[in-house]
Short mmCIF file of C-alpha atoms (C1' of nucleotides) in Angstrom, two decimals:
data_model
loop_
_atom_site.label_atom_id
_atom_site.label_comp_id
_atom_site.label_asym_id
_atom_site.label_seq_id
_atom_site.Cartn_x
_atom_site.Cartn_y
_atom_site.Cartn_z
CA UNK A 154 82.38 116.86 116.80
CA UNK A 155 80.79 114.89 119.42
CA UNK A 156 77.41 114.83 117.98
CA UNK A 157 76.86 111.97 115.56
CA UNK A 158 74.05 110.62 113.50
CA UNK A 159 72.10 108.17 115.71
CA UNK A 160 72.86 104.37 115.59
CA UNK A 161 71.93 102.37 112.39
CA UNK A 162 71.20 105.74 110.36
CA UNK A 163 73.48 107.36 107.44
CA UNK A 164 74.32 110.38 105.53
CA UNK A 165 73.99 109.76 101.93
CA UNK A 166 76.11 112.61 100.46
CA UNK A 167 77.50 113.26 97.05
CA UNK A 168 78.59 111.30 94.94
CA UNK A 169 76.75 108.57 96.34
CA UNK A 170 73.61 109.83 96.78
CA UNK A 171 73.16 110.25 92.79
CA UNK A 172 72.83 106.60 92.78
CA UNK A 173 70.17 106.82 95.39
CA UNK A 174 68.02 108.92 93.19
CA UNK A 175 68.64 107.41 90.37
CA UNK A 176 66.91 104.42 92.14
CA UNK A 177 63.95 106.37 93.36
CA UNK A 178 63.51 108.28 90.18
CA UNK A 179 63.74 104.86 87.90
CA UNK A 180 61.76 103.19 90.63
CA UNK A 181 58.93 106.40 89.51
CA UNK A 182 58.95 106.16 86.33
CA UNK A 183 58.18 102.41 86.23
CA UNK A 184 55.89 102.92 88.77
CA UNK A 185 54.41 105.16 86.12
CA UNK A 186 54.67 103.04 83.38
CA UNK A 187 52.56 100.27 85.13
CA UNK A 188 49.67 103.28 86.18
CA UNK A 189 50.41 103.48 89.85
CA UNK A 190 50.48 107.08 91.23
CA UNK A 191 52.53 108.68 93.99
CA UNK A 192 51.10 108.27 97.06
CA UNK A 193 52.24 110.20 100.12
CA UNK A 194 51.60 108.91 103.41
CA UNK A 195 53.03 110.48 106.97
CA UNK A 196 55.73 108.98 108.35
CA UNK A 197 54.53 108.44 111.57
CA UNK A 198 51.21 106.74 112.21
CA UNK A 199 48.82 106.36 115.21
CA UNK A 200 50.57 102.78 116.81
CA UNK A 201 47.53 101.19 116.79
CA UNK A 202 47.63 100.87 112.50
CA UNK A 203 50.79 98.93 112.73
CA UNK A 204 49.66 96.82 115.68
CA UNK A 205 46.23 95.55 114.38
CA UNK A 206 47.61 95.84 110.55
CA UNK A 207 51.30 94.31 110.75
CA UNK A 208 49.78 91.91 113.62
CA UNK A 209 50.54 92.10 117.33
CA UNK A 210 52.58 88.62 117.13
CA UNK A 211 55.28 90.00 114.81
CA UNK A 212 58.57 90.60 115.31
CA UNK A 213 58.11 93.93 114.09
CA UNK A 214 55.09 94.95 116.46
CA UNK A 215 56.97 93.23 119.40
CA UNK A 216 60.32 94.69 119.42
CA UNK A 217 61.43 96.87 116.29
CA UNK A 218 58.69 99.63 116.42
CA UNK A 219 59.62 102.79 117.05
CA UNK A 220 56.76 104.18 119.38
CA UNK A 221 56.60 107.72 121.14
CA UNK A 222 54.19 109.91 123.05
CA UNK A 223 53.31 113.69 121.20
CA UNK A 224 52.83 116.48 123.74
CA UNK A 225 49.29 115.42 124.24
CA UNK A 226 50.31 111.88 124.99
CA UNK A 227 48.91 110.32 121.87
CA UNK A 228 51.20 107.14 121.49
CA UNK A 229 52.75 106.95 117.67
CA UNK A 230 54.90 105.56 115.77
CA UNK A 231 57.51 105.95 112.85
CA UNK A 232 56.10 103.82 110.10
CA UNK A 233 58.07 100.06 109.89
CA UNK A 234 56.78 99.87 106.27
CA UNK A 235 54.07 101.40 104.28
CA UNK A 236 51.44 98.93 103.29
CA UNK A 237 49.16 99.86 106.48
CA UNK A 238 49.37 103.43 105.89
CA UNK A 239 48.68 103.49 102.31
CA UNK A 240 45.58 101.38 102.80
CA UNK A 241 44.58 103.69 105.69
CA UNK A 242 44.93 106.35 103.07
CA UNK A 243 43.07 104.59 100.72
CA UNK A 244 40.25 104.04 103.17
CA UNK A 245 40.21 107.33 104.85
CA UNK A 246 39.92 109.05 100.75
CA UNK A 247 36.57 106.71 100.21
CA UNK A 248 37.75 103.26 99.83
CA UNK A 249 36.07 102.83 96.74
CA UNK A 250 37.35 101.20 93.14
CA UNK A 251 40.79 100.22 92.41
CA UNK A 252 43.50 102.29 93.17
CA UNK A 253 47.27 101.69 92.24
CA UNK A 254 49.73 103.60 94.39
CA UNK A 255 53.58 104.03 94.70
CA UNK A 256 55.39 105.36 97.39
CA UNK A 257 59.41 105.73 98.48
CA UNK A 258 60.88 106.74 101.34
CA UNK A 259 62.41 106.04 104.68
CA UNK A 260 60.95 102.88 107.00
CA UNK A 261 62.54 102.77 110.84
CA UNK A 262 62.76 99.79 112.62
CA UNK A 263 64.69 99.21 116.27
CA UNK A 264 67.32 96.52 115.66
CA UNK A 265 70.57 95.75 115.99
CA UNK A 266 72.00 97.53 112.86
CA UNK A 267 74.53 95.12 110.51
CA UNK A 268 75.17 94.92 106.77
CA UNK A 269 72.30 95.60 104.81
CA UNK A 270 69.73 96.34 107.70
CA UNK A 271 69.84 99.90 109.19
CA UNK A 272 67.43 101.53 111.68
CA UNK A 273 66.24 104.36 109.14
CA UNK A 274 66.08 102.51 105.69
CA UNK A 275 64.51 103.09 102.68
CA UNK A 276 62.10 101.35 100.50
CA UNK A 277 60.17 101.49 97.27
CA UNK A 278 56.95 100.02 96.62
CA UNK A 279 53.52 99.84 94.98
CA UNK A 280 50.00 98.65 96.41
CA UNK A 281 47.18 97.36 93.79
CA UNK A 282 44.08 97.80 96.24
CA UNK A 283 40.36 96.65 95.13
CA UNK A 284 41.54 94.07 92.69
CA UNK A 285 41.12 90.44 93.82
CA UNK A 286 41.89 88.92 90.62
CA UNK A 287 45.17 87.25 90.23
CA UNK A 288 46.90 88.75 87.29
CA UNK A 289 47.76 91.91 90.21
CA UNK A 290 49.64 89.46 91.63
CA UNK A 291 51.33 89.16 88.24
CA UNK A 292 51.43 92.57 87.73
CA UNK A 293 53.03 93.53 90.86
CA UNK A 294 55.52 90.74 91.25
CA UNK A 295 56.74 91.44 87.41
CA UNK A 296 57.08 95.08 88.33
CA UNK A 297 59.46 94.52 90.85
CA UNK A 298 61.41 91.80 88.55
CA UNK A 299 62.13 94.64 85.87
CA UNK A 300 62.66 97.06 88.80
CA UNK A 301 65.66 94.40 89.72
CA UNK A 302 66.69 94.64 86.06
CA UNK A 303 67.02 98.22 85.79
CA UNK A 304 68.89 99.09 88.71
CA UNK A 305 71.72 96.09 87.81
CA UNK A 306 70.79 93.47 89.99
CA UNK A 307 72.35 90.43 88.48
CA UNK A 308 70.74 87.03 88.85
CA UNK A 309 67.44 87.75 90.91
CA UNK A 310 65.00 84.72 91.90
CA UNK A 311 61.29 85.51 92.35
CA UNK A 312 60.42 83.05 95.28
CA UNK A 313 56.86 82.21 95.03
CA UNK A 314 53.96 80.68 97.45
CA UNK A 315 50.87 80.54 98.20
CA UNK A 316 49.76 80.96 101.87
CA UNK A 317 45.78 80.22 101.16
CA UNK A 318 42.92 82.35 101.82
CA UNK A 319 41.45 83.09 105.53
CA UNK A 320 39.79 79.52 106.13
CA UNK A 321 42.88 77.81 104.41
CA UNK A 322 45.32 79.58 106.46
CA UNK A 323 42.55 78.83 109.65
CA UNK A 324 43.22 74.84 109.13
CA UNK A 325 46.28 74.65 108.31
CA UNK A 326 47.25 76.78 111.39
CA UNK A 327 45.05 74.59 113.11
CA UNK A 328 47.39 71.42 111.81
CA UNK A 329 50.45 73.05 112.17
CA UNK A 330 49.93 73.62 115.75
CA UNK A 331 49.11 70.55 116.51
CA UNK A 332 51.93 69.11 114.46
CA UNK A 333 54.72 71.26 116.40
CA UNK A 334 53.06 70.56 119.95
CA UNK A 335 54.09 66.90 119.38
CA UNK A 336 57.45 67.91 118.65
CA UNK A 337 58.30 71.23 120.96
CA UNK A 338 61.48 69.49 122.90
CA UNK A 339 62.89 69.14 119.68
CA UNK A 340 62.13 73.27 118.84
CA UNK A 341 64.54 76.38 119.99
CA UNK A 342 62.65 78.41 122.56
CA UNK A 343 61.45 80.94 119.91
CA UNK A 344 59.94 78.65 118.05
CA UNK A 345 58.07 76.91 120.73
CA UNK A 346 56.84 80.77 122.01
CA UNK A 347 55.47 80.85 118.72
CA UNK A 348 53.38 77.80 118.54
CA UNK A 349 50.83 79.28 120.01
CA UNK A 350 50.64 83.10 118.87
CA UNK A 351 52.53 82.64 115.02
CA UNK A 352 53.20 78.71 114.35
CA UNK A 353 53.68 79.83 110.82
CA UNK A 354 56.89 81.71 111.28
CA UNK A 355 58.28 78.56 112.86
CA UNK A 356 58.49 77.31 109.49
CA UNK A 357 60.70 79.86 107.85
CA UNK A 358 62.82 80.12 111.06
CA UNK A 359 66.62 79.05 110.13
CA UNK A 360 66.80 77.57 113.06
CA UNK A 361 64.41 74.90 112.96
CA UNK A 362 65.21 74.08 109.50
CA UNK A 363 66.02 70.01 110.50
CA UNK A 364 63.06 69.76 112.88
CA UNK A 365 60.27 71.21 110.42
CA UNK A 366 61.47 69.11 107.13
CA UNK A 367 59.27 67.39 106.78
CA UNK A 368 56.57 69.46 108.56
CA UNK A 369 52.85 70.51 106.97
CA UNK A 370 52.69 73.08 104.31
CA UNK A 371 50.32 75.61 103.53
CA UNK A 372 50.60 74.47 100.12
CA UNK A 373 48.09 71.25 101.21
CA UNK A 374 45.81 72.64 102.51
CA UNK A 375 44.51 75.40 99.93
CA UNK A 376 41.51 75.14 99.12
CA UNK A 377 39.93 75.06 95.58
CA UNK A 378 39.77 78.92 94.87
CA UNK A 379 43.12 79.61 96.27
CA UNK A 380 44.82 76.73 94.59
CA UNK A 381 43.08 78.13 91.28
CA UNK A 382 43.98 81.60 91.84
CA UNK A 383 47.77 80.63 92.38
CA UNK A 384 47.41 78.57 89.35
CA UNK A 385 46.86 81.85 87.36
CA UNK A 386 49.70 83.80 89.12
CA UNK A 387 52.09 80.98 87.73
CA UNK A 388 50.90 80.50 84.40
CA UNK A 389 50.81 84.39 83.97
CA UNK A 390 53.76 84.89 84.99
CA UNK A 391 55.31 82.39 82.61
CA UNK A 392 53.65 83.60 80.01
CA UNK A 393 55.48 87.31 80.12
CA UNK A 394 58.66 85.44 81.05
CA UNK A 395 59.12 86.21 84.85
CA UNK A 396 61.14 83.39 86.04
CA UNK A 397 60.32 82.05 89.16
CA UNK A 398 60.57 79.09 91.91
CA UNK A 399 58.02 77.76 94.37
CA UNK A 400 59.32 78.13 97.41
CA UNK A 401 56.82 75.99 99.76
CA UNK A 402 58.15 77.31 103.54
CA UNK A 403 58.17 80.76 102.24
CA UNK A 404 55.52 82.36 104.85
CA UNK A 405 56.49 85.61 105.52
CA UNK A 406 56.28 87.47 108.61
CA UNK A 407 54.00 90.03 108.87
CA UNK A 408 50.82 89.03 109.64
CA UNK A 409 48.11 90.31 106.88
CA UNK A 410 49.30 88.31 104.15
CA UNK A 411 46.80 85.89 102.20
CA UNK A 412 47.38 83.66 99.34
CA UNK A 413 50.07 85.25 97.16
CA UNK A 414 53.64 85.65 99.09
CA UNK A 415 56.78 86.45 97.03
CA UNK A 416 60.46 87.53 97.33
CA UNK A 417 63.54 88.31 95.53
CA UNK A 418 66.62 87.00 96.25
CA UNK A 419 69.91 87.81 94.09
CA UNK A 420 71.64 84.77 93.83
CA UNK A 421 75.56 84.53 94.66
CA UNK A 422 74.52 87.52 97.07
CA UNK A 423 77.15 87.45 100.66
CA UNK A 424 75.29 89.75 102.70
CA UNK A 425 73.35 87.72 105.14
CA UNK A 426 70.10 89.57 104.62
CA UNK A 427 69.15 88.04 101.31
CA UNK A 428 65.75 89.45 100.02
CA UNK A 429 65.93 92.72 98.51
CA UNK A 430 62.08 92.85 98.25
CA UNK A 431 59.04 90.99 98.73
CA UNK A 432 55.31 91.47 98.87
CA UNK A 433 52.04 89.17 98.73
CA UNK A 434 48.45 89.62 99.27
CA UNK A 435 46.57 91.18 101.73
CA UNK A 436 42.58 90.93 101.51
CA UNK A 437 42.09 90.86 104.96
CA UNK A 438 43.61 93.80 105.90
CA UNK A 439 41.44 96.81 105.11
CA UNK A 440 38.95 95.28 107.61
CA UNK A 441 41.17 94.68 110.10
CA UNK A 442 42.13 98.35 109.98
CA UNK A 443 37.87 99.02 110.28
CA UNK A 444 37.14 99.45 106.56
CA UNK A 445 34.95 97.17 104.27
CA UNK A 446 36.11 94.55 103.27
CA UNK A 447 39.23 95.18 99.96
CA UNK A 448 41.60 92.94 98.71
CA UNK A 449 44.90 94.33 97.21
CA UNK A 450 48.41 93.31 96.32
CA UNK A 451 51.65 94.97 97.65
CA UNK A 452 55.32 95.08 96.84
CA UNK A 453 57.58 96.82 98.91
CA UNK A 454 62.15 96.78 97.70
CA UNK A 455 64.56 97.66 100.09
CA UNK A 456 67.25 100.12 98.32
CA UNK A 457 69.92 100.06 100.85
CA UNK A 458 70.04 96.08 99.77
CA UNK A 459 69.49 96.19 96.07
CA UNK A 460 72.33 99.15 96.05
CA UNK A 461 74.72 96.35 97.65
CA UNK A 462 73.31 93.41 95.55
CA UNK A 463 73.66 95.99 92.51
CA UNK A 464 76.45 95.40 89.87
CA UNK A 465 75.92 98.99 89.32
CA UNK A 466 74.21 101.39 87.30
CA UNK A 467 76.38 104.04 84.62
CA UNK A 468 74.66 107.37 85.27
CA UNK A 469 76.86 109.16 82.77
CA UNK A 470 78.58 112.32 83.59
CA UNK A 471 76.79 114.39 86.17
CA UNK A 472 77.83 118.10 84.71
CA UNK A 473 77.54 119.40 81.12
CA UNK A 474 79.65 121.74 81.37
CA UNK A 475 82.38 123.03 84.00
CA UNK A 476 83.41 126.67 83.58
CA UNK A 477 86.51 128.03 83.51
CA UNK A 478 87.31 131.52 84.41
CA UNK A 479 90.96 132.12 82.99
CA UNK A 480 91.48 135.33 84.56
CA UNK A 481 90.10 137.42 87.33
CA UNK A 482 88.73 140.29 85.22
CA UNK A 483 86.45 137.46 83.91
CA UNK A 484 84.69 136.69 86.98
CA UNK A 485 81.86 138.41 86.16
CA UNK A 486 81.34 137.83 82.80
CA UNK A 487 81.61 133.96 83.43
CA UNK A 488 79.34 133.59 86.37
CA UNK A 489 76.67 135.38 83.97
CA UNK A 490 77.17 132.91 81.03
CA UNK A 491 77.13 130.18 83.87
CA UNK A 492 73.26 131.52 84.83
CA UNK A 493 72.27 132.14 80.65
CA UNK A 494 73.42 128.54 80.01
CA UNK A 495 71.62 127.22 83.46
CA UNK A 496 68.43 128.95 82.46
CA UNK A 497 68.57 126.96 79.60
CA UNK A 498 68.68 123.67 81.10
CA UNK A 499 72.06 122.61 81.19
CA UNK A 500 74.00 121.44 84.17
CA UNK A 501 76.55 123.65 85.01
CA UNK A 502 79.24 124.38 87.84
CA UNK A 503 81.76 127.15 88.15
CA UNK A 504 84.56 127.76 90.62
CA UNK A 505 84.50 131.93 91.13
CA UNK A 506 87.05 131.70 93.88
CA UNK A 507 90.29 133.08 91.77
CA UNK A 508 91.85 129.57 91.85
CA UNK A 509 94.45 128.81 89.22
CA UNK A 510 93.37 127.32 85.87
CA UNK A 511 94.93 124.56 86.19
CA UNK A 512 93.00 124.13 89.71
CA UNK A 513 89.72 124.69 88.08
CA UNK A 514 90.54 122.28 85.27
CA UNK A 515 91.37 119.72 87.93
CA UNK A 516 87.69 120.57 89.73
CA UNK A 517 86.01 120.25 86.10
CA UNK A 518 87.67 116.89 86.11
CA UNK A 519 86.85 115.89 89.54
CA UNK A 520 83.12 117.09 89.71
CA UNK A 521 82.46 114.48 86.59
CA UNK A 522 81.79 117.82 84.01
CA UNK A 523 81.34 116.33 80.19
CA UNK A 524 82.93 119.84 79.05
CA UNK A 525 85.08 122.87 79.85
CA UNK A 526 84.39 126.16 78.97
CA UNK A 527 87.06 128.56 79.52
CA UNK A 528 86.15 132.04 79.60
CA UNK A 529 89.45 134.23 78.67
CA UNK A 530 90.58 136.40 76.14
CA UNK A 531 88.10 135.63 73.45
CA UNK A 532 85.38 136.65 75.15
CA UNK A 533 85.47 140.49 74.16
CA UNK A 534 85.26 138.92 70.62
CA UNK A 535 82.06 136.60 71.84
CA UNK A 536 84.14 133.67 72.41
CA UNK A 537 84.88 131.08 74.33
CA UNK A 538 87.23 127.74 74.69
CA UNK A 539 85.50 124.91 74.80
CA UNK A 540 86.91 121.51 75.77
CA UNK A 541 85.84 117.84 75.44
CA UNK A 542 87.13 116.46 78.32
CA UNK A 543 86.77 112.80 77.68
CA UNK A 544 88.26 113.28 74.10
CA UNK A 545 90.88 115.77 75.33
CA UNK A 546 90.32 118.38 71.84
CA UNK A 547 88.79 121.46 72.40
CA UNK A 548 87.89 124.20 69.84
CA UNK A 549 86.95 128.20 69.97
CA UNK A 550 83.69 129.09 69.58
CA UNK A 551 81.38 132.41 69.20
CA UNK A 552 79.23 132.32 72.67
CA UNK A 553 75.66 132.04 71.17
CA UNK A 554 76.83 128.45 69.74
CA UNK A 555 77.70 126.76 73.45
CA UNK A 556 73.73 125.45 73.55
CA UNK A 557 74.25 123.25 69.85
CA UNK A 558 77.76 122.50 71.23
CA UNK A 559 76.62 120.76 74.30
CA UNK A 560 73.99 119.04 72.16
CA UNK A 561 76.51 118.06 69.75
CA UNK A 562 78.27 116.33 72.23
"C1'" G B 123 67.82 90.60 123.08
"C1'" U B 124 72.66 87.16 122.40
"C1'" G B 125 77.68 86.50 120.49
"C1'" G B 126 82.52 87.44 117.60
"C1'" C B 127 85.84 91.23 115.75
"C1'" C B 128 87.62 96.32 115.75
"C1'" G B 129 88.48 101.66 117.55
"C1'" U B 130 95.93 105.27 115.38
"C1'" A B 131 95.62 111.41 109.78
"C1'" G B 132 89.31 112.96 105.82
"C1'" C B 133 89.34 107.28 104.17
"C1'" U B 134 91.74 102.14 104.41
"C1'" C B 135 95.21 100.43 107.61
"C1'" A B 136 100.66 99.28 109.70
"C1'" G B 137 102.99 99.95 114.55
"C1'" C B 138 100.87 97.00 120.02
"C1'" U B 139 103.07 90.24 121.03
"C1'" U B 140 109.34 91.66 123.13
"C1'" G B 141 106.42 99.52 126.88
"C1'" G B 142 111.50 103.90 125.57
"C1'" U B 143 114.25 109.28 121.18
"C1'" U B 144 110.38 114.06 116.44
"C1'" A B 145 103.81 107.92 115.52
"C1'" G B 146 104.15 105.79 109.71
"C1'" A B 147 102.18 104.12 104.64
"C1'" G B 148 98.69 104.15 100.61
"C1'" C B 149 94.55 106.83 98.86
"C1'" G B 150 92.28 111.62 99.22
"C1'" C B 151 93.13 117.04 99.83
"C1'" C B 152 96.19 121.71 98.76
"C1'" U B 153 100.40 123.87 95.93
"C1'" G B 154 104.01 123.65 92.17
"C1'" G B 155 106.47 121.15 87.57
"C1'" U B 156 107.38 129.17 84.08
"C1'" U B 157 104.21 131.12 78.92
"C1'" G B 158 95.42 130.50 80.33
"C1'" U B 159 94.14 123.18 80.45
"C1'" G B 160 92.13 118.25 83.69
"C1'" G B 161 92.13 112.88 84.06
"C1'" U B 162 98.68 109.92 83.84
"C1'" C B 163 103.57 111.12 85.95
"C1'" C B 164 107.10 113.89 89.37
"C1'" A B 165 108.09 117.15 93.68
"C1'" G B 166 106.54 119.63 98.00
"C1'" G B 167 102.82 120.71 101.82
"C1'" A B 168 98.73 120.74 105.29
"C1'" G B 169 96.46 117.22 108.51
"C1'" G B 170 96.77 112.90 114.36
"C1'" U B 171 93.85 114.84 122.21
"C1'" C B 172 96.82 107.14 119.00
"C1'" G B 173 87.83 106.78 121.05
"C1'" C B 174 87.24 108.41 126.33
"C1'" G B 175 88.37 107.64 131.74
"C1'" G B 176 91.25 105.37 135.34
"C1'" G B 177 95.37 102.09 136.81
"C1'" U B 178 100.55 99.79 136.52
"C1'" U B 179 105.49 102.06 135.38
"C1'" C B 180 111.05 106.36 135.67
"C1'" A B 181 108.34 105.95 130.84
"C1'" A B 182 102.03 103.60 127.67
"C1'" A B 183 99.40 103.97 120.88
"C1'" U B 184 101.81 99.57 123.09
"C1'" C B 185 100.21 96.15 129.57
"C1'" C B 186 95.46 95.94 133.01
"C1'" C B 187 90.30 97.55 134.25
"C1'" G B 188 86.10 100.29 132.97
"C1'" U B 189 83.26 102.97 129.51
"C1'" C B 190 81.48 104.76 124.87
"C1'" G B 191 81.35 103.86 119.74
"C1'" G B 192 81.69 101.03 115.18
"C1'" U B 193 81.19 96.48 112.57
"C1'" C B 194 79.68 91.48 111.37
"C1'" A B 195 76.62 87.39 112.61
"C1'" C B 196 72.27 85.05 115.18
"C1'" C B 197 66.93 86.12 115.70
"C1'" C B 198 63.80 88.42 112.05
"C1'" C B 199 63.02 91.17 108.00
"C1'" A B 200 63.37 95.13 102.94
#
RNA sequence: GUGGCCGUAGCUCAGCUUGGUUAGAGCGCCUGGUUGUGGUCCAGGAGGUCGCGGGUUCAAAUCCCGUCGGUCACCCCA
């Protein structure tokens, strides 16, 4: 086989992939829960959404997009992450009200694939559009918490900051600059590129950690509206009991966040890539994209990470029933109680191929079935074996009783 | 884009330093341990161009060069 799946991508095959939906499907129904609706968006995108909506001065824009020409020469691009695209969707529908949406699904980004960041990787998320109030914030960043909590991650910290509005964020990059121009000899090349374009991301760059100590923060220069507005997000989020620390460098690195940023980071976690999800504020971005102007809150999780941050989830056994055909001449007869019993709802596997019993017992075992049902002598008398495998005792019963059996169980 | 480590059975690896008869282990898989019964145990079996190409040598999984691939980290992000 010389044809392999393309660099940084994966199968996600059986058994493994039940985890995978479990995560999407628990990720749905809190999405529910909190009244956000699915929202599907296409997974490619005219380039210029990410470029004027992620920002041109990102890493993401600069190197990790994934950009083609169709037939007709239109460049696009596989989407990076979603927030962009469900905002153009919200803008294209209207624009108008509140709308809470959730989404899933792949992201691709062009990097150097390692543990915990692959080229095709999936996230979950939510966007709370046309609501500039901050309890969204609180909303959205508590969603994600419990999100953590259901899928078994132990020991998550929501890291919390505010960024400012558009004038705050205007002097403080104003300060910032100036501040790092008096120090550039002492910066790594990147971050004295990025004086100019991003000086922000200088401050969450690892690698200027000494240098920018003691450097500005956004945190002094919010004005009186932002600092009141992050004043709510805390207190609201202590009052439903969403722990939380202020994380003052915490910046972020795409470029139409405002105000709110957040992330969570499992503590005691190896893996070099630490957050397993973040979000913030956007109000600027629905104009950039050409819209009115619409503020919203957005959360997107990464589930390769929180699957490898995960202590792990029980998802209980994955068949109800495995059915055994004891001999040949019941073939027939078992792969038509196998469809009655399907019909009905129940989740059922059979092994027609004339294998031993003892082979088929073993494949019961191995395909994680609750039960056995062995079809086999007592079936011209409407009967059937049927077996508790965890327990190990198994009984005869007439056929029409298998449904309140199962049930029983 | 930069750097470290690694490519031997489906998976995880040993063997390579001191080249030499049929290349090993564990797990997994298949079959069996008589009478229709699994998960434990026991026995047997299938399965390998030693990533690929070239070189050195009487002889290469083992030494040298190249190449492709994987992996981890930096940068940055989910």
């Amino acid at each position: 086989m010389d044809i392999r799946a393309p660099k940084g991508t994966d199968d996600i095959l059986p058994p493994e992939s039940h985890l995978w939906r479990h995560a999407v499907t628990t990720f749905d129904n809190l999405a529910q829960r909190y009244g956000y609706g699915l929202t599907l968006t296409p997974l490619f995108e005219q380039t210029e959404l990410f470029a004027r909506g992620v920002g041109e001065d990102t890493e993401v824009v600069e190197k990790q997009m994934y950009t083609f020409a169709d037939r007709k020469g239109r460049s696009l691009t596989l989407r990076p992450e979603a927030t962009a695209s469900v905002v153009r969707a919200y803008l294209s529908g209207g624009g108008d009200g509140v709308f809470k949406g959730s989404y899933s699904g792949p992201m691709f980004r062009y990097e150097r694939p390692q543990k915990g960041r692959r080229r095709q990787f999936y996230q979950v998320g939510v966007e709370y559009i046309g609501e500039a109030g901050p309890f969204a914030d609180v909303e959205v960043i508590e969603l994600g918490y419990r999100y953590l909590q259901e899928m078994g991650v132990p020991d998550v910290a929501v890291q919390l900051n505010s960024i400012g509005d558009v004038a705050d964020r205007q002097t403080f990059r104003t300060v910032l600059q100036e501040w790092l121009r008096e120090r550039q000899e002492l910066l790594s090349p990147d971050a004295r590129r990025r004086i100019e374009g991003n000086p922000m991301r200088v401050l969450d760059s690892k690698a200027d950690t000494e240098v920018t100590a003691d450097a500005p923060t956004p945190a002094e220069f919010l004005g009186s509206d932002s600092a009141a507005h992050f004043a709510v997000v805390r207190s609201g989020l202590e009052r439903i009991g969403i722990p939380y620390v202020i994380e003052p460098r915490l910046v972020r690195g795409l470029d139409y966040y405002n105000r709110t940023v957040f992330e969570y980071v499992p503590r005691q976690y190896g893996a070099a890539q630490s957050a397993v999800g973040g979000g913030g504020r956007y109000d600027g971005l629905a104009e950039v994209l050409g819209g009115r102007p619409t503020p919203g809150v957005g959360l997107a999780m990464g589930l390769d990470r929180i699957l490898l941050a995960s202590d792990g989830v029980d998802l209980g056994p994955l068949l109800d029933a495995f059915i055994v055909v004891a001999e040949p001449g019941n073939t027939s007869d078992a792969v038509g109680l196998a469809s009655r019993l399907r019909l009905e709802g129940w989740r059922i596997d059979i092994d027609p191929g004339g294998r031993s019993v003892k082979a088929q017992f073993r494949k019961a075992d191995k395909k994680d079935a609750r039960a056995a049902i062995v079809v086999g002598t007592e079936w011209v008398d409407n009967e059937v074996v049927v077996r508790d495998l965890a327990r190990g005792v198994q009984e005869v019963i007439p056929v029409e009783e298998i449904g309140q059996w199962l049930t029983n169980r």
